[in-house]
Tab-separated table of N, CA and C in Angstrom:
chain	number	residue	atom	x	y	z
A	1	MET	N	19.418	5.727	19.205
A	1	MET	CA	19.452	6.208	18.140
A	1	MET	C	18.665	7.497	17.903
A	2	LYS	N	18.588	8.529	17.644
A	2	LYS	CA	17.471	9.250	17.311
A	2	LYS	C	16.890	9.141	15.976
A	3	SER	N	15.639	9.564	15.810
A	3	SER	CA	14.583	9.322	14.640
A	3	SER	C	15.325	10.613	13.804
A	4	PHE	N	14.708	10.419	13.062
A	4	PHE	CA	14.922	11.731	11.853
A	4	PHE	C	13.820	12.517	12.322
A	5	TYR	N	12.673	12.653	13.063
A	5	TYR	CA	11.764	13.334	13.396
A	5	TYR	C	12.355	14.243	14.846
A	6	SER	N	13.172	13.545	15.476
A	6	SER	CA	13.336	14.133	16.821
A	6	SER	C	14.551	15.082	16.056
A	7	MET	N	15.190	14.796	15.277
A	7	MET	CA	16.394	15.669	14.948
A	7	MET	C	15.782	16.834	14.085
A	8	GLY	N	14.726	16.862	13.536
A	8	GLY	CA	13.545	17.563	12.960
A	8	GLY	C	14.100	17.728	11.436
A	9	VAL	N	14.480	16.650	11.231
A	9	VAL	CA	15.535	16.179	9.578
A	9	VAL	C	13.997	15.235	8.905
A	10	MET	N	13.300	15.895	8.329
A	10	MET	CA	12.373	14.602	7.469
A	10	MET	C	13.043	13.908	6.471
A	11	LYS	N	13.073	12.359	6.174
A	11	LYS	CA	13.896	12.174	5.476
A	11	LYS	C	13.153	10.686	4.666
A	12	ILE	N	12.634	10.638	3.552
A	12	ILE	CA	12.424	9.764	3.221
A	12	ILE	C	12.860	8.249	2.728
A	13	LEU	N	13.104	7.016	3.424
A	13	LEU	CA	14.011	6.101	3.298
A	13	LEU	C	13.675	5.312	2.079
A	14	LYS	N	12.330	4.901	1.972
A	14	LYS	CA	12.124	4.074	1.098
A	14	LYS	C	10.731	4.428	0.300
A	15	LYS	N	10.668	3.833	-0.675
A	15	LYS	CA	9.350	4.381	-1.253
A	15	LYS	C	8.582	3.068	-1.685
A	16	TYR	N	7.165	2.941	-0.920
A	16	TYR	CA	6.592	1.444	-1.565
A	16	TYR	C	4.829	2.212	-2.443
A	17	ASN	N	4.808	1.071	-3.233
A	17	ASN	CA	3.979	1.438	-3.727
A	17	ASN	C	2.927	0.502	-3.026
A	18	VAL	N	1.373	0.493	-3.234
A	18	VAL	CA	0.302	-0.425	-2.014
A	18	VAL	C	-0.799	0.322	-3.010
A	19	ALA	N	-1.566	-1.087	-3.618
A	19	ALA	CA	-2.906	-1.393	-4.086
A	19	ALA	C	-3.540	-1.856	-3.186
A	20	VAL	N	-4.756	-1.040	-2.637
A	20	VAL	CA	-5.863	-1.789	-2.084
A	20	VAL	C	-7.045	-1.727	-2.795
A	21	ILE	N	-7.401	-3.197	-2.723
A	21	ILE	CA	-8.750	-3.812	-3.467
A	21	ILE	C	-9.866	-4.075	-2.410
A	22	ASP	N	-11.268	-3.434	-2.626
A	22	ASP	CA	-12.417	-3.517	-2.202
A	22	ASP	C	-13.288	-2.711	-2.238
A	23	ASP	N	-14.732	-3.867	-2.288
A	23	ASP	CA	-15.750	-3.102	-2.644
A	23	ASP	C	-16.327	-2.216	-2.000
A	24	ASP	N	-16.022	-1.413	-1.417
A	24	ASP	CA	-16.264	-0.526	-0.761
A	24	ASP	C	-15.563	0.743	-0.424
A	25	MET	N	-15.696	1.651	-0.864
A	25	MET	CA	-15.101	3.346	-1.112
A	25	MET	C	-14.172	3.713	0.559
A	26	LYS	N	-15.592	3.457	1.089
A	26	LYS	CA	-15.293	3.735	2.526
A	26	LYS	C	-14.058	3.065	3.176
A	27	SER	N	-13.881	1.365	3.109
A	27	SER	CA	-12.626	0.625	3.664
A	27	SER	C	-11.366	1.100	3.000
A	28	ILE	N	-11.708	1.227	1.659
A	28	ILE	CA	-10.409	1.881	0.737
A	28	ILE	C	-9.736	3.261	1.761
A	29	ASN	N	-10.632	3.915	2.229
A	29	ASN	CA	-10.157	5.549	2.373
A	29	ASN	C	-9.574	4.962	4.080
A	30	LEU	N	-10.250	4.439	4.295
A	30	LEU	CA	-9.559	4.265	5.417
A	30	LEU	C	-8.067	3.048	5.941
A	31	ILE	N	-8.138	2.620	4.788
A	31	ILE	CA	-6.767	1.821	4.897
A	31	ILE	C	-5.417	2.864	4.685
A	32	LYS	N	-6.225	3.289	3.305
A	32	LYS	CA	-4.988	4.596	2.761
A	32	LYS	C	-5.004	5.709	3.795
A	33	GLU	N	-5.795	5.975	4.911
A	33	GLU	CA	-5.638	6.646	5.830
A	33	GLU	C	-4.489	6.098	6.904
A	34	GLU	N	-4.336	4.686	7.188
A	34	GLU	CA	-3.960	4.172	7.682
A	34	GLU	C	-1.662	4.331	7.248
A	35	PHE	N	-2.122	4.305	5.850
A	35	PHE	CA	-0.673	4.372	5.773
A	35	PHE	C	-0.323	6.014	5.647
A	36	MET	N	-0.955	6.781	5.723
A	36	MET	CA	-0.705	8.238	5.879
A	36	MET	C	0.151	8.402	6.978
A	37	LYS	N	-0.527	7.945	7.683
A	37	LYS	CA	-0.093	7.422	9.686
A	37	LYS	C	1.259	6.741	9.738
A	38	LEU	N	1.179	5.857	8.973
A	38	LEU	CA	2.592	5.102	8.907
A	38	LEU	C	3.843	6.274	8.127
A	39	ASP	N	3.550	6.928	7.086
A	39	ASP	CA	4.165	7.765	6.471
A	39	ASP	C	4.984	8.804	7.266
A	40	LYS	N	4.144	9.101	8.482
A	40	LYS	CA	4.461	10.144	9.537
A	40	LYS	C	5.348	9.452	10.462
A	41	GLU	N	4.997	8.522	10.947
A	41	GLU	CA	5.492	7.891	12.029
A	41	GLU	C	6.564	7.169	11.923
A	42	LEU	N	7.188	6.497	10.534
A	42	LEU	CA	8.213	5.575	10.002
A	42	LEU	C	8.793	6.534	9.092
A	43	GLY	N	8.548	7.875	8.468
A	43	GLY	CA	9.558	8.127	7.513
A	43	GLY	C	9.351	7.427	6.404
A	44	LEU	N	8.505	6.614	6.444
A	44	LEU	CA	8.684	5.794	4.848
A	44	LEU	C	7.512	6.633	3.290
A	45	HIS	N	7.414	6.376	2.621
A	45	HIS	CA	6.869	6.762	1.447
A	45	HIS	C	5.706	5.775	0.774
A	46	PHE	N	4.231	5.890	1.290
A	46	PHE	CA	3.887	4.953	0.705
A	46	PHE	C	2.666	5.591	-0.491
A	47	ILE	N	2.797	5.182	-1.739
A	47	ILE	CA	1.620	5.808	-3.095
A	47	ILE	C	1.192	4.461	-2.663
A	48	THR	N	-0.572	5.033	-2.308
A	48	THR	CA	-1.501	3.981	-1.985
A	48	THR	C	-2.711	4.399	-3.021
A	49	ILE	N	-2.780	2.949	-4.090
A	49	ILE	CA	-3.845	3.344	-4.921
A	49	ILE	C	-5.253	2.824	-4.756
A	50	GLY	N	-6.240	3.013	-4.747
A	50	GLY	CA	-7.602	2.211	-4.041
A	50	GLY	C	-8.241	1.522	-5.780
A	51	TYR	N	-8.759	0.581	-5.482
A	51	TYR	CA	-9.339	0.228	-6.508
A	51	TYR	C	-10.601	-0.684	-6.192
A	52	LEU	N	-11.966	-0.013	-6.293
A	52	LEU	CA	-13.030	-0.551	-6.451
A	52	LEU	C	-13.609	-2.123	-6.698
A	53	ASN	N	-12.523	-2.342	-8.000
A	53	ASN	CA	-12.808	-3.877	-8.655
A	53	ASN	C	-11.399	-4.191	-9.049
A	54	PRO	N	-10.997	-5.820	-8.776
A	54	PRO	CA	-10.105	-6.319	-9.004
A	54	PRO	C	-9.551	-6.019	-10.648
A	55	LEU	N	-10.111	-6.061	-11.317
A	55	LEU	CA	-10.257	-5.843	-12.914
A	55	LEU	C	-9.645	-4.799	-13.393
A	56	GLU	N	-9.668	-3.549	-12.579
A	56	GLU	CA	-9.120	-2.286	-12.658
A	56	GLU	C	-7.873	-2.486	-12.702
A	57	TYR	N	-7.542	-3.024	-11.377
A	57	TYR	CA	-5.886	-3.223	-11.071
A	57	TYR	C	-5.131	-4.187	-11.981
A	58	LEU	N	-5.921	-5.146	-12.636
A	58	LEU	CA	-5.191	-5.944	-13.516
A	58	LEU	C	-4.969	-5.184	-14.811
A	59	VAL	N	-5.970	-4.223	-14.895
A	59	VAL	CA	-5.378	-3.285	-16.609
A	59	VAL	C	-4.434	-2.150	-16.219
A	60	GLU	N	-4.451	-2.212	-15.364
A	60	GLU	CA	-3.034	-0.888	-14.721
A	60	GLU	C	-1.963	-1.467	-15.298
A	61	GLU	N	-1.028	-0.530	-15.684
A	61	GLU	CA	0.229	-0.367	-16.036
A	61	GLU	C	1.268	-0.184	-15.101
A	62	LYS	N	0.425	0.391	-13.976
A	62	LYS	CA	1.759	1.047	-13.193
A	62	LYS	C	2.092	-0.581	-11.943
A	63	ARG	N	3.483	-0.041	-11.651
A	63	ARG	CA	3.908	-1.119	-10.867
A	63	ARG	C	3.849	-1.203	-9.598
A	64	ILE	N	3.033	-1.970	-8.929
A	64	ILE	CA	2.475	-1.841	-7.809
A	64	ILE	C	2.775	-3.517	-6.942
């Protein structure tokens, strides 16, 4: 079976919301970059949000 990319068609199959919580912004950015790679490789769509403090995540009203 051919992938969407080999057929020249980009189709988003599923959308995932991901929260990355770490006290180091560099680590958060590295993890977010890995999810961006998965976007391209698998044809998935990740919305990745980084938090330096777990309390910030808890007060957000976004569904992650």
